[in-house]
Coordinates of C-alpha atoms in Angstrom, one line a residue:
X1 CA 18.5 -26.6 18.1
X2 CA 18.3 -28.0 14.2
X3 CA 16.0 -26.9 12.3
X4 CA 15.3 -27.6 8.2
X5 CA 15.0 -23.5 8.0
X6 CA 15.2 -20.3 9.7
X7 CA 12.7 -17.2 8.5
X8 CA 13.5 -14.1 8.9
X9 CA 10.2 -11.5 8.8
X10 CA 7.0 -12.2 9.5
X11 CA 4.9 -10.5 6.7
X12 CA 2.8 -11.8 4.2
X13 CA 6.1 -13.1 2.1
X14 CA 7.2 -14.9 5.7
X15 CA 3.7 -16.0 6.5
X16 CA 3.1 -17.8 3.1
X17 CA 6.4 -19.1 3.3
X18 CA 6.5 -21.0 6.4
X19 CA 2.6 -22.8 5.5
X20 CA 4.8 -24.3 3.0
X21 CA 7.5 -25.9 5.2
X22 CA 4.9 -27.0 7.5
X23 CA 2.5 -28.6 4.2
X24 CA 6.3 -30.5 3.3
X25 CA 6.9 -31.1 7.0
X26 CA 9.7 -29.2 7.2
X27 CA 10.9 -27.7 10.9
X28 CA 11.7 -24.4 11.3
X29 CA 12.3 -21.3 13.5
X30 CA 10.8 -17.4 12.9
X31 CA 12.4 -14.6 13.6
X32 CA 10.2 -11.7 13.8
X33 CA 10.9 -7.9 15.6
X34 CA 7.6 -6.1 14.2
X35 CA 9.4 -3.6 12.2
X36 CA 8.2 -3.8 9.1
X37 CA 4.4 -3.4 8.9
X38 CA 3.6 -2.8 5.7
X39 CA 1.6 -6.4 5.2
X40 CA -0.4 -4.5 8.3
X41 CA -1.0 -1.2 6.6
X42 CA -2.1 -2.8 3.2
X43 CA -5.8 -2.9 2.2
X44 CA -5.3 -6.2 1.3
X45 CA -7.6 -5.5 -1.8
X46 CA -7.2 -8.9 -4.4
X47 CA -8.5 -8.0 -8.3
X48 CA -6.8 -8.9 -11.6
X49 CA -7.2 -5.5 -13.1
X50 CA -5.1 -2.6 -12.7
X51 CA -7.8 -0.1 -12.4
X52 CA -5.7 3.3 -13.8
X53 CA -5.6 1.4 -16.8
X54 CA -7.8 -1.0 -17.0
X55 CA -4.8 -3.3 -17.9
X56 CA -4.6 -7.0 -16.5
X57 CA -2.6 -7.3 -13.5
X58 CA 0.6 -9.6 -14.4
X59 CA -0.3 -13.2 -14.1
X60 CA -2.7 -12.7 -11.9
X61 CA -5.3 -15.4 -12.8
X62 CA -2.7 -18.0 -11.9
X63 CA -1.9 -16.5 -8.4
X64 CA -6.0 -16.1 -7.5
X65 CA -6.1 -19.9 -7.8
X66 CA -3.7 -20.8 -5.7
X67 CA -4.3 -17.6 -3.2
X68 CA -8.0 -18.1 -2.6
X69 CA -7.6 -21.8 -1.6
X70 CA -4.5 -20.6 0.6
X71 CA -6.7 -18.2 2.7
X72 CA -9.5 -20.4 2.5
X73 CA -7.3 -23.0 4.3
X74 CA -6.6 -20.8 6.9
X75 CA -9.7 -19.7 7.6
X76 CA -10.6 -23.7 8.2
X77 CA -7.2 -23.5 10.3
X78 CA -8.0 -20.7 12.5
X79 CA -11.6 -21.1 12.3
X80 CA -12.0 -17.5 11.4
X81 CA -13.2 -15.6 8.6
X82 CA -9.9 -13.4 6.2
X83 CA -11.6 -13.4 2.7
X84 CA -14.3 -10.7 2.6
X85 CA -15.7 -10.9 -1.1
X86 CA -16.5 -7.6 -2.4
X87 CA -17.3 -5.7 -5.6
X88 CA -15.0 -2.9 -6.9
X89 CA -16.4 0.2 -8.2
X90 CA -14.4 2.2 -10.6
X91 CA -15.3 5.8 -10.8
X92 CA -15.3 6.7 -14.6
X93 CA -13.7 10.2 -14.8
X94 CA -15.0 11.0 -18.7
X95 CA -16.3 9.2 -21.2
X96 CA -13.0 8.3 -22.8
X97 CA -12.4 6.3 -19.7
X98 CA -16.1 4.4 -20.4
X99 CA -14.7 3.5 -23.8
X100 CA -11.6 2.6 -22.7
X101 CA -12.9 -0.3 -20.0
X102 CA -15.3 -1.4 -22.7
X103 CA -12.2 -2.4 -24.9
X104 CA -10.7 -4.0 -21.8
X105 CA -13.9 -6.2 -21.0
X106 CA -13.1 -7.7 -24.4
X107 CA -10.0 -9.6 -22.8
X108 CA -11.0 -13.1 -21.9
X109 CA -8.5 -13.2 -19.3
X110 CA -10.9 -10.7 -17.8
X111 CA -14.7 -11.2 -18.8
X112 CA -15.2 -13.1 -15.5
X113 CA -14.2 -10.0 -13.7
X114 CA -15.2 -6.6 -15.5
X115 CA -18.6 -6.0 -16.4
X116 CA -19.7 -4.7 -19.8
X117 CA -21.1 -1.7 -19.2
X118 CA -21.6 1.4 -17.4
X119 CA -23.1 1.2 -13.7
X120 CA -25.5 4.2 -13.5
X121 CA -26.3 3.5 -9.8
X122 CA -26.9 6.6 -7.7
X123 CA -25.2 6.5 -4.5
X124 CA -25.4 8.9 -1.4
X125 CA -22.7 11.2 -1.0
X126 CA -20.9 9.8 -3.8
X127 CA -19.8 11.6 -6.9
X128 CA -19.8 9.6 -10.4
X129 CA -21.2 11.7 -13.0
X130 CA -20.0 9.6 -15.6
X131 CA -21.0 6.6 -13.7
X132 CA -19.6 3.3 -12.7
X133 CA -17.2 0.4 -14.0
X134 CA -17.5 -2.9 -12.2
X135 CA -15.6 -5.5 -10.8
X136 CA -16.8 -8.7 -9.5
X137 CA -15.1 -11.9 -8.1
X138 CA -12.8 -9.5 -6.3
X139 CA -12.5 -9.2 -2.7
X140 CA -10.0 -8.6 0.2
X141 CA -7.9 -10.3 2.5
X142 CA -8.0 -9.2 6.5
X143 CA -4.3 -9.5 6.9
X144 CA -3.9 -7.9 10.1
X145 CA -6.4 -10.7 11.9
X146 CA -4.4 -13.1 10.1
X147 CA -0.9 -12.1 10.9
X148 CA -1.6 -11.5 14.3
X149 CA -3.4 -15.4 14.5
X150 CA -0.9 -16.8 12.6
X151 CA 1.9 -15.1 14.8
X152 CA 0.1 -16.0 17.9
X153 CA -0.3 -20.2 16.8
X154 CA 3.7 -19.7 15.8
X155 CA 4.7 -18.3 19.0
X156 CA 2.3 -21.2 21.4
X157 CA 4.4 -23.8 19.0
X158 CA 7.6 -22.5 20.1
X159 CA 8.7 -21.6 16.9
X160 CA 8.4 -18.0 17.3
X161 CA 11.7 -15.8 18.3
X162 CA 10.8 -12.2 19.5
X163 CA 13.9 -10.4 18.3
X164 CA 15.7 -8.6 15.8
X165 CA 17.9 -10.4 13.9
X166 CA 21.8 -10.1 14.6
X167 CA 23.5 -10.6 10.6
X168 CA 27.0 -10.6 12.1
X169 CA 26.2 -13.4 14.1
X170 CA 25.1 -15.6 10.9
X171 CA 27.5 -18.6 10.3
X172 CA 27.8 -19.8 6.9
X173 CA 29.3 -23.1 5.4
X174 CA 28.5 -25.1 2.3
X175 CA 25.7 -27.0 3.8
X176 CA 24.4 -25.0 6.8
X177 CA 24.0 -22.2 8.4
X178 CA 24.3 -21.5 12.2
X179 CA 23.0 -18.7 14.1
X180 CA 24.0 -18.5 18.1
X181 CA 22.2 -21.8 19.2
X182 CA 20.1 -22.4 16.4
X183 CA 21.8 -24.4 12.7
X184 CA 19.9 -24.6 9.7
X185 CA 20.1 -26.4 5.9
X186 CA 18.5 -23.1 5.1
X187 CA 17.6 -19.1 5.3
X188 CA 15.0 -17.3 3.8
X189 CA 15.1 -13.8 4.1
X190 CA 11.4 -12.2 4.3
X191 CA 12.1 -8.9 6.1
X192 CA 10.7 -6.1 3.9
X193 CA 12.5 -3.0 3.1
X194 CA 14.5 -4.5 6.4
X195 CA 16.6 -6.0 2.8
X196 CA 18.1 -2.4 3.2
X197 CA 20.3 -3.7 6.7
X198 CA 20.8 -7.2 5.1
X199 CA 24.3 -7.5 3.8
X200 CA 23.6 -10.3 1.5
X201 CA 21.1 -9.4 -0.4
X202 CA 21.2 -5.3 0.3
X203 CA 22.6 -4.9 -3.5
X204 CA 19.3 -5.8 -5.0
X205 CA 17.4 -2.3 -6.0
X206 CA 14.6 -2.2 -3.7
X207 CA 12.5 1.0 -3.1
X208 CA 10.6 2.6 0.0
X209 CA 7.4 3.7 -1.1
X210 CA 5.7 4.8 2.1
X211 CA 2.1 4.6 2.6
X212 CA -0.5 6.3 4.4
X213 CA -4.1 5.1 5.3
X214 CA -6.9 6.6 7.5
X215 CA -10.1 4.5 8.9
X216 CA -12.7 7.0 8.9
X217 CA -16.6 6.3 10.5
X218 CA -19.6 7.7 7.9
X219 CA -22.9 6.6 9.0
X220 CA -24.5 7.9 5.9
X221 CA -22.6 6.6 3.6
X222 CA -24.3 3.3 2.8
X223 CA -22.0 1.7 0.5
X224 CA -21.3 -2.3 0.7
X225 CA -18.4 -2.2 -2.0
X226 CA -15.3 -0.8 -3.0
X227 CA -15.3 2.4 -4.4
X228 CA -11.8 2.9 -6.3
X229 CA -11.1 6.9 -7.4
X230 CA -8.0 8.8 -6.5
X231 CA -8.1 6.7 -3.6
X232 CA -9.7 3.6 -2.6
X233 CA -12.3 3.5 0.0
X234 CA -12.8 -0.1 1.3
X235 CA -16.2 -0.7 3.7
X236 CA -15.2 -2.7 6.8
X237 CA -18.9 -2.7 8.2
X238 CA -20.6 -1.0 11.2
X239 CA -20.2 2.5 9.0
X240 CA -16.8 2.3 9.3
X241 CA -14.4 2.5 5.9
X242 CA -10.8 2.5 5.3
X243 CA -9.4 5.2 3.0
X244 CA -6.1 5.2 1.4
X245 CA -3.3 5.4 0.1
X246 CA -0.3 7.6 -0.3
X247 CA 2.4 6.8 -2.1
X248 CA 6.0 8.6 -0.5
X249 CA 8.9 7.8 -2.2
X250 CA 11.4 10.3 -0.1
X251 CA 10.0 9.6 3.7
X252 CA 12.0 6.8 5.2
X253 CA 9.7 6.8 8.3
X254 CA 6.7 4.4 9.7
X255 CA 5.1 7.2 11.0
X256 CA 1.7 9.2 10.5
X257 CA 2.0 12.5 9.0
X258 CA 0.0 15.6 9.0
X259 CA 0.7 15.8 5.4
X260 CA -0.7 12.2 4.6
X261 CA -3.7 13.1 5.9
X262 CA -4.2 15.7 4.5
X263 CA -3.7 14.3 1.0
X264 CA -5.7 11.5 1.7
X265 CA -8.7 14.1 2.9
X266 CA -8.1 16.1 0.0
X267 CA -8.9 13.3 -2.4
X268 CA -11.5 11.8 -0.8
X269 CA -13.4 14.9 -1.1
X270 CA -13.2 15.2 -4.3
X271 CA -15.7 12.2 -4.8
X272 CA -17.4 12.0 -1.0
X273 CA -19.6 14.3 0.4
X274 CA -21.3 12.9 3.5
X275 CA -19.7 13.7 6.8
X276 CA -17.4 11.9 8.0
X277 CA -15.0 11.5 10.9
X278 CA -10.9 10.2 11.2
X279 CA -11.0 7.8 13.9
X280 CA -7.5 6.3 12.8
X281 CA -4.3 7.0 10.8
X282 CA -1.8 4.1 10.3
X283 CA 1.4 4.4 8.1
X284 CA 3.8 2.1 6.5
X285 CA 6.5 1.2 4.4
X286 CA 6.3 -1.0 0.8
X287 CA 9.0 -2.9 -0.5
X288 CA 9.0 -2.3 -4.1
X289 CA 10.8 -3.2 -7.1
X290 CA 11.4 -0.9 -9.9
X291 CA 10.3 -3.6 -12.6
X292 CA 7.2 -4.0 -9.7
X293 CA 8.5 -7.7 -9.7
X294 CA 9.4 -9.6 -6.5
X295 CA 12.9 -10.9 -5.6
X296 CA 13.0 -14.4 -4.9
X297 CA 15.8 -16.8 -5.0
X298 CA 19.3 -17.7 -3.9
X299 CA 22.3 -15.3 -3.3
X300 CA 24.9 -15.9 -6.0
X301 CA 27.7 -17.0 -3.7
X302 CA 25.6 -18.8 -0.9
X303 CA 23.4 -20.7 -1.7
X304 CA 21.7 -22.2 1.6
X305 CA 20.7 -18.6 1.6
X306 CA 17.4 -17.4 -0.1
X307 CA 15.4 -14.2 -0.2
X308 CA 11.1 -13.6 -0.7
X309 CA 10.6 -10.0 -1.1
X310 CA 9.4 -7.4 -2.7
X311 CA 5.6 -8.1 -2.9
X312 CA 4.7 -4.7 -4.1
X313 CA 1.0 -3.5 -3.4
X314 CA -0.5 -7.0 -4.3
X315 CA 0.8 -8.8 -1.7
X316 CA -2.0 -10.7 -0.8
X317 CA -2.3 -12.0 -4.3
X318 CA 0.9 -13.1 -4.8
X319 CA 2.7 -14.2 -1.6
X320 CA 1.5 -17.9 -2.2
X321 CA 2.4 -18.5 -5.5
X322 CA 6.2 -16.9 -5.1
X323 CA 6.1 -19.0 -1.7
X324 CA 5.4 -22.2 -3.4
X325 CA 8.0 -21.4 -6.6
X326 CA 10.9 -20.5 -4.0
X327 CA 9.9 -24.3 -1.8
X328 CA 10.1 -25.8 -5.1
X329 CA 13.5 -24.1 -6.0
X330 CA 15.1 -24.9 -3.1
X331 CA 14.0 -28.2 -2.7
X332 CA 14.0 -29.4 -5.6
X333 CA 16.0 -27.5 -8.0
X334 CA 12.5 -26.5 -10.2
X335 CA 13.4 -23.7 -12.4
X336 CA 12.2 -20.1 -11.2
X337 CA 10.3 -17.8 -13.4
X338 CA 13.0 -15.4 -15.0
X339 CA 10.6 -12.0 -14.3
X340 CA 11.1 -12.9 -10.0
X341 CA 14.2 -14.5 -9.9
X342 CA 16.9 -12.1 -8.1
X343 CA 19.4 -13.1 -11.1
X344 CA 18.0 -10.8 -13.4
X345 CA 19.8 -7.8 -11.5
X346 CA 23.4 -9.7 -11.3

Protein backbone atom coordinates (compact mmCIF):
# COMPACT_ATOMS: atom_id res chain seq x y z
CA UNK A 1 0.00 0.00 0.00
CA UNK A 2 1.14 3.90 -0.76
CA UNK A 3 -0.17 6.29 0.97
CA UNK A 4 0.68 10.36 1.12
CA UNK A 5 0.81 9.79 5.17
CA UNK A 6 0.64 7.58 8.01
CA UNK A 7 -1.01 8.90 11.52
CA UNK A 8 -0.16 7.63 14.43
CA UNK A 9 -2.97 8.37 17.40
CA UNK A 10 -6.29 9.06 17.12
CA UNK A 11 -6.96 12.00 19.56
CA UNK A 12 -8.12 15.26 19.04
CA UNK A 13 -4.36 16.26 17.55
CA UNK A 14 -4.83 12.98 15.09
CA UNK A 15 -8.51 13.69 14.45
CA UNK A 16 -7.92 17.40 13.31
CA UNK A 17 -4.99 16.29 11.53
CA UNK A 18 -6.24 13.79 9.11
CA UNK A 19 -9.63 16.38 8.12
CA UNK A 20 -6.77 18.22 6.71
CA UNK A 21 -5.21 15.57 4.41
CA UNK A 22 -8.62 14.65 3.30
CA UNK A 23 -9.70 18.79 2.68
CA UNK A 24 -5.99 18.68 0.40
CA UNK A 25 -6.94 15.20 -0.89
CA UNK A 26 -4.27 13.67 0.54
CA UNK A 27 -4.39 9.56 1.18
CA UNK A 28 -3.61 8.18 4.22
CA UNK A 29 -3.60 5.35 6.87
CA UNK A 30 -4.40 5.63 10.99
CA UNK A 31 -3.08 3.82 13.32
CA UNK A 32 -4.86 3.88 16.51
CA UNK A 33 -4.60 1.23 19.78
CA UNK A 34 -7.02 3.25 22.22
CA UNK A 35 -4.38 3.90 24.69
CA UNK A 36 -4.36 7.26 25.19
CA UNK A 37 -7.68 8.69 26.16
CA UNK A 38 -7.18 11.73 27.37
CA UNK A 39 -9.13 13.65 24.31
CA UNK A 40 -11.97 11.18 26.00
CA UNK A 41 -11.72 12.26 29.49
CA UNK A 42 -11.47 16.10 28.70
CA UNK A 43 -14.54 18.27 29.29
CA UNK A 44 -14.04 19.61 26.16
CA UNK A 45 -14.91 23.15 27.63
CA UNK A 46 -13.85 26.05 24.72
CA UNK A 47 -13.47 29.88 26.44
CA UNK A 48 -10.74 32.45 25.77
CA UNK A 49 -10.27 33.27 29.37
CA UNK A 50 -8.27 31.59 31.88
CA UNK A 51 -10.63 31.77 34.70
CA UNK A 52 -7.91 31.60 37.87
CA UNK A 53 -6.91 34.69 36.54
CA UNK A 54 -9.00 36.16 34.51
CA UNK A 55 -6.10 36.39 32.00
CA UNK A 56 -6.72 35.80 28.07
CA UNK A 57 -6.01 32.39 27.08
CA UNK A 58 -2.91 32.56 24.45
CA UNK A 59 -4.16 33.36 21.04
CA UNK A 60 -7.17 32.11 21.55
CA UNK A 61 -9.46 34.36 19.48
CA UNK A 62 -7.62 33.14 16.41
CA UNK A 63 -8.01 29.36 17.17
CA UNK A 64 -12.14 29.98 18.02
CA UNK A 65 -12.42 31.06 14.38
CA UNK A 66 -11.08 28.41 12.78
CA UNK A 67 -12.27 25.73 15.56
CA UNK A 68 -16.00 26.61 15.60
CA UNK A 69 -16.31 26.31 11.76
CA UNK A 70 -14.16 22.99 12.07
CA UNK A 71 -16.84 21.35 14.42
CA UNK A 72 -19.54 22.91 12.76
CA UNK A 73 -18.35 21.07 9.59
CA UNK A 74 -18.50 17.97 11.16
CA UNK A 75 -21.48 18.25 12.64
CA UNK A 76 -22.90 18.76 8.79
CA UNK A 77 -20.56 15.65 8.09
CA UNK A 78 -21.92 13.40 10.62
CA UNK A 79 -25.22 14.90 10.75
CA UNK A 80 -24.95 15.15 14.51
CA UNK A 81 -24.79 17.76 16.96
CA UNK A 82 -20.66 18.29 19.07
CA UNK A 83 -20.92 22.10 19.89
CA UNK A 84 -23.22 22.56 22.91
CA UNK A 85 -23.05 26.48 23.50
CA UNK A 86 -23.03 27.29 27.04
CA UNK A 87 -22.49 30.09 29.58
CA UNK A 88 -19.66 29.90 32.12
CA UNK A 89 -20.18 30.96 35.60
CA UNK A 90 -17.31 31.99 37.64
CA UNK A 91 -17.71 31.79 41.25
CA UNK A 92 -16.23 35.09 42.83
CA UNK A 93 -14.37 33.96 46.00
CA UNK A 94 -14.03 37.75 47.59
CA UNK A 95 -14.43 40.91 46.45
CA UNK A 96 -10.84 41.38 45.33
CA UNK A 97 -11.65 38.75 42.80
CA UNK A 98 -14.93 41.15 41.55
CA UNK A 99 -12.41 43.87 41.08
CA UNK A 100 -10.10 41.94 39.48
CA UNK A 101 -12.54 40.57 36.50
CA UNK A 102 -13.77 44.11 36.22
CA UNK A 103 -10.17 45.18 35.10
CA UNK A 104 -10.10 42.15 32.84
CA UNK A 105 -13.60 43.03 30.97
CA UNK A 106 -11.61 46.13 29.97
CA UNK A 107 -9.52 44.00 27.37
CA UNK A 108 -11.07 44.28 23.98
CA UNK A 109 -9.80 40.98 23.14
CA UNK A 110 -12.34 39.97 25.66
CA UNK A 111 -15.50 42.33 25.94
CA UNK A 112 -17.40 39.94 23.57
CA UNK A 113 -16.91 37.28 26.20
CA UNK A 114 -16.83 38.60 29.94
CA UNK A 115 -19.57 40.51 31.19
CA UNK A 116 -19.24 43.68 33.13
CA UNK A 117 -20.48 43.00 36.22
CA UNK A 118 -21.37 40.93 38.99
CA UNK A 119 -24.15 38.17 38.45
CA UNK A 120 -26.26 38.24 41.70
CA UNK A 121 -28.41 35.28 40.57
CA UNK A 122 -29.52 32.88 43.33
CA UNK A 123 -29.18 29.37 42.40
CA UNK A 124 -30.39 26.20 44.31
CA UNK A 125 -27.82 24.34 46.08
CA UNK A 126 -25.28 26.55 44.94
CA UNK A 127 -22.88 28.68 46.96
CA UNK A 128 -21.71 32.21 45.62
CA UNK A 129 -21.85 34.69 48.33
CA UNK A 130 -19.91 37.05 46.47
CA UNK A 131 -21.85 36.28 43.37
CA UNK A 132 -21.22 35.56 39.81
CA UNK A 133 -18.70 36.46 36.86
CA UNK A 134 -19.97 35.59 33.34
CA UNK A 135 -18.95 34.20 30.31
CA UNK A 136 -20.82 34.08 27.13
CA UNK A 137 -19.99 32.88 23.54
CA UNK A 138 -18.34 29.87 25.27
CA UNK A 139 -19.37 26.48 24.91
CA UNK A 140 -18.18 22.77 24.68
CA UNK A 141 -17.24 20.29 22.36
CA UNK A 142 -18.70 16.45 22.76
CA UNK A 143 -15.48 14.83 21.91
CA UNK A 144 -16.24 11.44 22.86
CA UNK A 145 -19.45 11.28 20.23
CA UNK A 146 -17.03 12.72 17.90
CA UNK A 147 -14.09 10.52 18.21
CA UNK A 148 -15.96 7.60 18.35
CA UNK A 149 -18.02 8.79 14.82
CA UNK A 150 -15.05 9.93 13.32
CA UNK A 151 -13.18 6.56 14.26
CA UNK A 152 -16.12 4.63 13.10
CA UNK A 153 -16.40 6.58 9.30
CA UNK A 154 -12.23 6.01 9.32
CA UNK A 155 -12.44 2.37 10.02
CA UNK A 156 -15.76 1.65 7.13
CA UNK A 157 -13.19 3.68 4.73
CA UNK A 158 -10.51 1.19 5.30
CA UNK A 159 -8.18 3.56 6.55
CA UNK A 160 -8.35 2.57 10.01
CA UNK A 161 -5.49 0.09 11.52
CA UNK A 162 -6.51 -1.49 14.94
CA UNK A 163 -3.06 -1.83 16.49
CA UNK A 164 -0.34 -0.53 18.30
CA UNK A 165 2.33 0.74 16.60
CA UNK A 166 5.61 -1.31 16.18
CA UNK A 167 8.64 1.81 16.07
CA UNK A 168 11.37 -0.81 15.33
CA UNK A 169 9.61 -1.74 12.36
CA UNK A 170 9.65 1.99 10.85
CA UNK A 171 11.85 2.34 7.66
CA UNK A 172 13.27 5.52 6.98
CA UNK A 173 15.00 7.07 3.82
CA UNK A 174 15.26 10.62 2.50
CA UNK A 175 11.98 10.53 0.82
CA UNK A 176 9.82 7.90 2.51
CA UNK A 177 9.02 6.06 5.02
CA UNK A 178 7.96 2.34 5.05
CA UNK A 179 6.23 0.48 7.64
CA UNK A 180 5.67 -3.62 7.03
CA UNK A 181 3.39 -3.28 3.92
CA UNK A 182 2.39 0.20 4.11
CA UNK A 183 5.23 3.33 2.48
CA UNK A 184 4.54 6.76 3.05
CA UNK A 185 6.01 10.54 1.86
CA UNK A 186 5.19 11.18 5.53
CA UNK A 187 4.59 10.52 9.46
CA UNK A 188 2.92 12.39 11.88
CA UNK A 189 3.09 11.41 15.24
CA UNK A 190 -0.25 12.15 17.34
CA UNK A 191 -0.02 9.63 20.09
CA UNK A 192 -0.23 11.58 23.44
CA UNK A 193 1.96 10.96 26.36
CA UNK A 194 2.44 7.63 24.06
CA UNK A 195 5.62 10.42 22.78
CA UNK A 196 7.20 8.84 26.04
CA UNK A 197 7.80 5.12 23.93
CA UNK A 198 8.53 7.06 20.63
CA UNK A 199 12.19 7.06 20.08
CA UNK A 200 12.26 9.97 17.82
CA UNK A 201 10.74 12.50 19.34
CA UNK A 202 10.84 11.00 23.24
CA UNK A 203 13.66 13.84 24.01
CA UNK A 204 11.09 16.57 23.89
CA UNK A 205 10.03 17.42 27.70
CA UNK A 206 6.55 16.35 27.86
CA UNK A 207 4.61 15.89 31.24
CA UNK A 208 1.83 13.41 32.55
CA UNK A 209 -0.65 15.26 34.25
CA UNK A 210 -3.27 12.78 35.15
CA UNK A 211 -6.86 13.67 35.34
CA UNK A 212 -9.75 12.57 37.10
CA UNK A 213 -13.55 13.24 36.36
CA UNK A 214 -16.83 11.92 37.89
CA UNK A 215 -20.52 12.24 36.07
CA UNK A 216 -22.70 12.65 38.95
CA UNK A 217 -26.99 12.69 38.54
CA UNK A 218 -28.61 15.89 40.80
CA UNK A 219 -32.12 16.28 40.07
CA UNK A 220 -32.33 19.42 42.04
CA UNK A 221 -29.80 21.04 40.89
CA UNK A 222 -31.34 23.09 38.00
CA UNK A 223 -28.55 24.72 36.45
CA UNK A 224 -28.24 25.13 32.47
CA UNK A 225 -24.60 26.46 32.58
CA UNK A 226 -21.22 26.00 33.63
CA UNK A 227 -20.43 26.66 37.01
CA UNK A 228 -16.38 27.05 37.18
CA UNK A 229 -15.03 26.91 41.14
CA UNK A 230 -12.40 24.68 42.47
CA UNK A 231 -13.78 22.47 39.98
CA UNK A 232 -15.85 22.75 36.99
CA UNK A 233 -19.27 21.33 36.84
CA UNK A 234 -20.49 21.04 33.20
CA UNK A 235 -24.55 20.25 32.77
CA UNK A 236 -24.96 17.49 30.15
CA UNK A 237 -28.90 17.50 30.47
CA UNK A 238 -31.42 15.00 31.95
CA UNK A 239 -29.98 16.11 35.67
CA UNK A 240 -27.00 14.73 34.91
CA UNK A 241 -23.48 16.92 35.27
CA UNK A 242 -19.93 16.12 34.83
CA UNK A 243 -17.57 17.25 37.64
CA UNK A 244 -13.88 17.46 37.41
CA UNK A 245 -10.80 17.69 37.36
CA UNK A 246 -7.71 16.46 39.14
CA UNK A 247 -4.61 17.33 38.26
CA UNK A 248 -1.75 14.22 39.21
CA UNK A 249 1.53 14.93 38.23
CA UNK A 250 3.22 11.58 39.94
CA UNK A 251 0.40 8.78 38.93
CA UNK A 252 1.48 7.28 35.65
CA UNK A 253 -1.86 5.26 35.46
CA UNK A 254 -5.30 5.58 33.37
CA UNK A 255 -7.09 4.36 36.08
CA UNK A 256 -9.83 5.59 38.68
CA UNK A 257 -8.76 6.16 42.09
CA UNK A 258 -10.34 6.23 45.41
CA UNK A 259 -8.32 9.25 46.07
CA UNK A 260 -9.54 11.22 42.86
CA UNK A 261 -12.76 10.91 44.02
CA UNK A 262 -12.53 11.85 46.80
CA UNK A 263 -10.84 15.13 45.95
CA UNK A 264 -13.19 15.78 43.45
CA UNK A 265 -16.10 15.28 46.16
CA UNK A 266 -14.34 17.25 48.56
CA UNK A 267 -14.35 20.30 46.32
CA UNK A 268 -17.49 20.08 44.99
CA UNK A 269 -18.97 20.39 48.29
CA UNK A 270 -17.51 23.23 49.09
CA UNK A 271 -19.84 25.08 46.64
CA UNK A 272 -22.91 22.35 46.06
CA UNK A 273 -25.26 21.35 48.45
CA UNK A 274 -28.07 19.42 46.80
CA UNK A 275 -27.84 15.69 46.85
CA UNK A 276 -26.25 14.09 44.53
CA UNK A 277 -25.16 10.70 43.34
CA UNK A 278 -21.60 9.24 41.42
CA UNK A 279 -22.98 7.29 38.65
CA UNK A 280 -19.42 7.39 36.78
CA UNK A 281 -15.63 7.89 37.39
CA UNK A 282 -13.33 8.09 34.24
CA UNK A 283 -9.61 8.94 34.36
CA UNK A 284 -6.88 10.00 32.02
CA UNK A 285 -3.72 11.12 31.12
CA UNK A 286 -2.68 14.89 29.59
CA UNK A 287 0.12 15.54 27.57
CA UNK A 288 1.54 18.64 28.71
CA UNK A 289 4.26 20.98 27.96
CA UNK A 290 6.00 22.89 30.61
CA UNK A 291 5.83 26.21 28.58
CA UNK A 292 1.79 24.78 28.23
CA UNK A 293 2.75 25.06 24.36
CA UNK A 294 2.21 22.18 21.88
CA UNK A 295 5.00 20.45 19.98
CA UNK A 296 4.57 20.48 16.36
CA UNK A 297 6.93 20.06 13.64
CA UNK A 298 9.72 17.98 12.10
CA UNK A 299 12.44 15.87 13.85
CA UNK A 300 15.86 17.51 13.34
CA UNK A 301 17.40 14.66 11.52
CA UNK A 302 14.33 13.24 9.59
CA UNK A 303 12.40 15.16 8.16
CA UNK A 304 9.46 13.00 6.48
CA UNK A 305 8.83 12.68 10.13
CA UNK A 306 6.56 15.12 12.01
CA UNK A 307 5.02 15.28 15.47
CA UNK A 308 1.24 17.12 16.75
CA UNK A 309 1.21 16.97 20.45
CA UNK A 310 0.91 18.31 23.42
CA UNK A 311 -2.54 20.03 23.36
CA UNK A 312 -2.68 20.71 27.01
CA UNK A 313 -6.27 21.16 28.58
CA UNK A 314 -7.61 23.18 25.56
CA UNK A 315 -7.45 20.75 23.13
CA UNK A 316 -10.58 21.28 21.58
CA UNK A 317 -9.62 24.87 20.99
CA UNK A 318 -6.57 24.46 19.44
CA UNK A 319 -6.14 21.09 17.62
CA UNK A 320 -7.41 22.81 14.32
CA UNK A 321 -5.31 25.63 14.10
CA UNK A 322 -1.83 23.59 14.98
CA UNK A 323 -3.39 20.98 12.44
CA UNK A 324 -3.62 23.37 9.64
CA UNK A 325 0.02 25.19 10.61
CA UNK A 326 1.75 21.64 10.67
CA UNK A 327 -0.28 20.80 6.70
CA UNK A 328 1.05 23.97 5.72
CA UNK A 329 4.67 23.29 7.02
CA UNK A 330 5.02 20.23 5.55
CA UNK A 331 3.56 20.91 2.46
CA UNK A 332 4.57 23.80 1.70
CA UNK A 333 7.43 24.91 3.69
CA UNK A 334 5.13 27.99 5.56
CA UNK A 335 6.99 29.09 8.48
CA UNK A 336 5.76 27.69 12.00
CA UNK A 337 4.99 29.84 14.80
CA UNK A 338 8.24 29.90 17.06
CA UNK A 339 6.05 29.36 20.65
CA UNK A 340 4.87 25.46 18.97
CA UNK A 341 7.55 24.57 16.89
CA UNK A 342 9.50 21.52 18.59
CA UNK A 343 12.94 23.59 17.67
CA UNK A 344 12.67 25.67 20.57
CA UNK A 345 13.83 22.68 22.83
CA UNK A 346 16.91 21.66 20.48
Amino acid sequence: MEVDYIIVGLGLAGLAFTKELEQHHKSFIVFEDNSQNSSLVAGGAYNPVILKRFTPVWNAIEQLEIALPFYAALEIQFKKKYDYPIDIYRIFKSFEEQNNWFSATDNPALSNYMIPKVINEKHIGVIANYGFGKLTNTGRIDTNALIEDYRNYLNKNNVLINEKFDYPKLGISNYKVDYKLITASKIVFCEGFGLKENPYFNYLPMQEAKGELITIHAPNLNVDFLIKAPVFVLPLGNNYYKVGATFNWNDKTKLPTEEGKLELVTKLNTFITVDYKIVEQNAGIRPTVKDRRPLVGKHPTHQNLAILNGLGTRGVMIAPTVAKALFNHLENEAILDKEININRFH
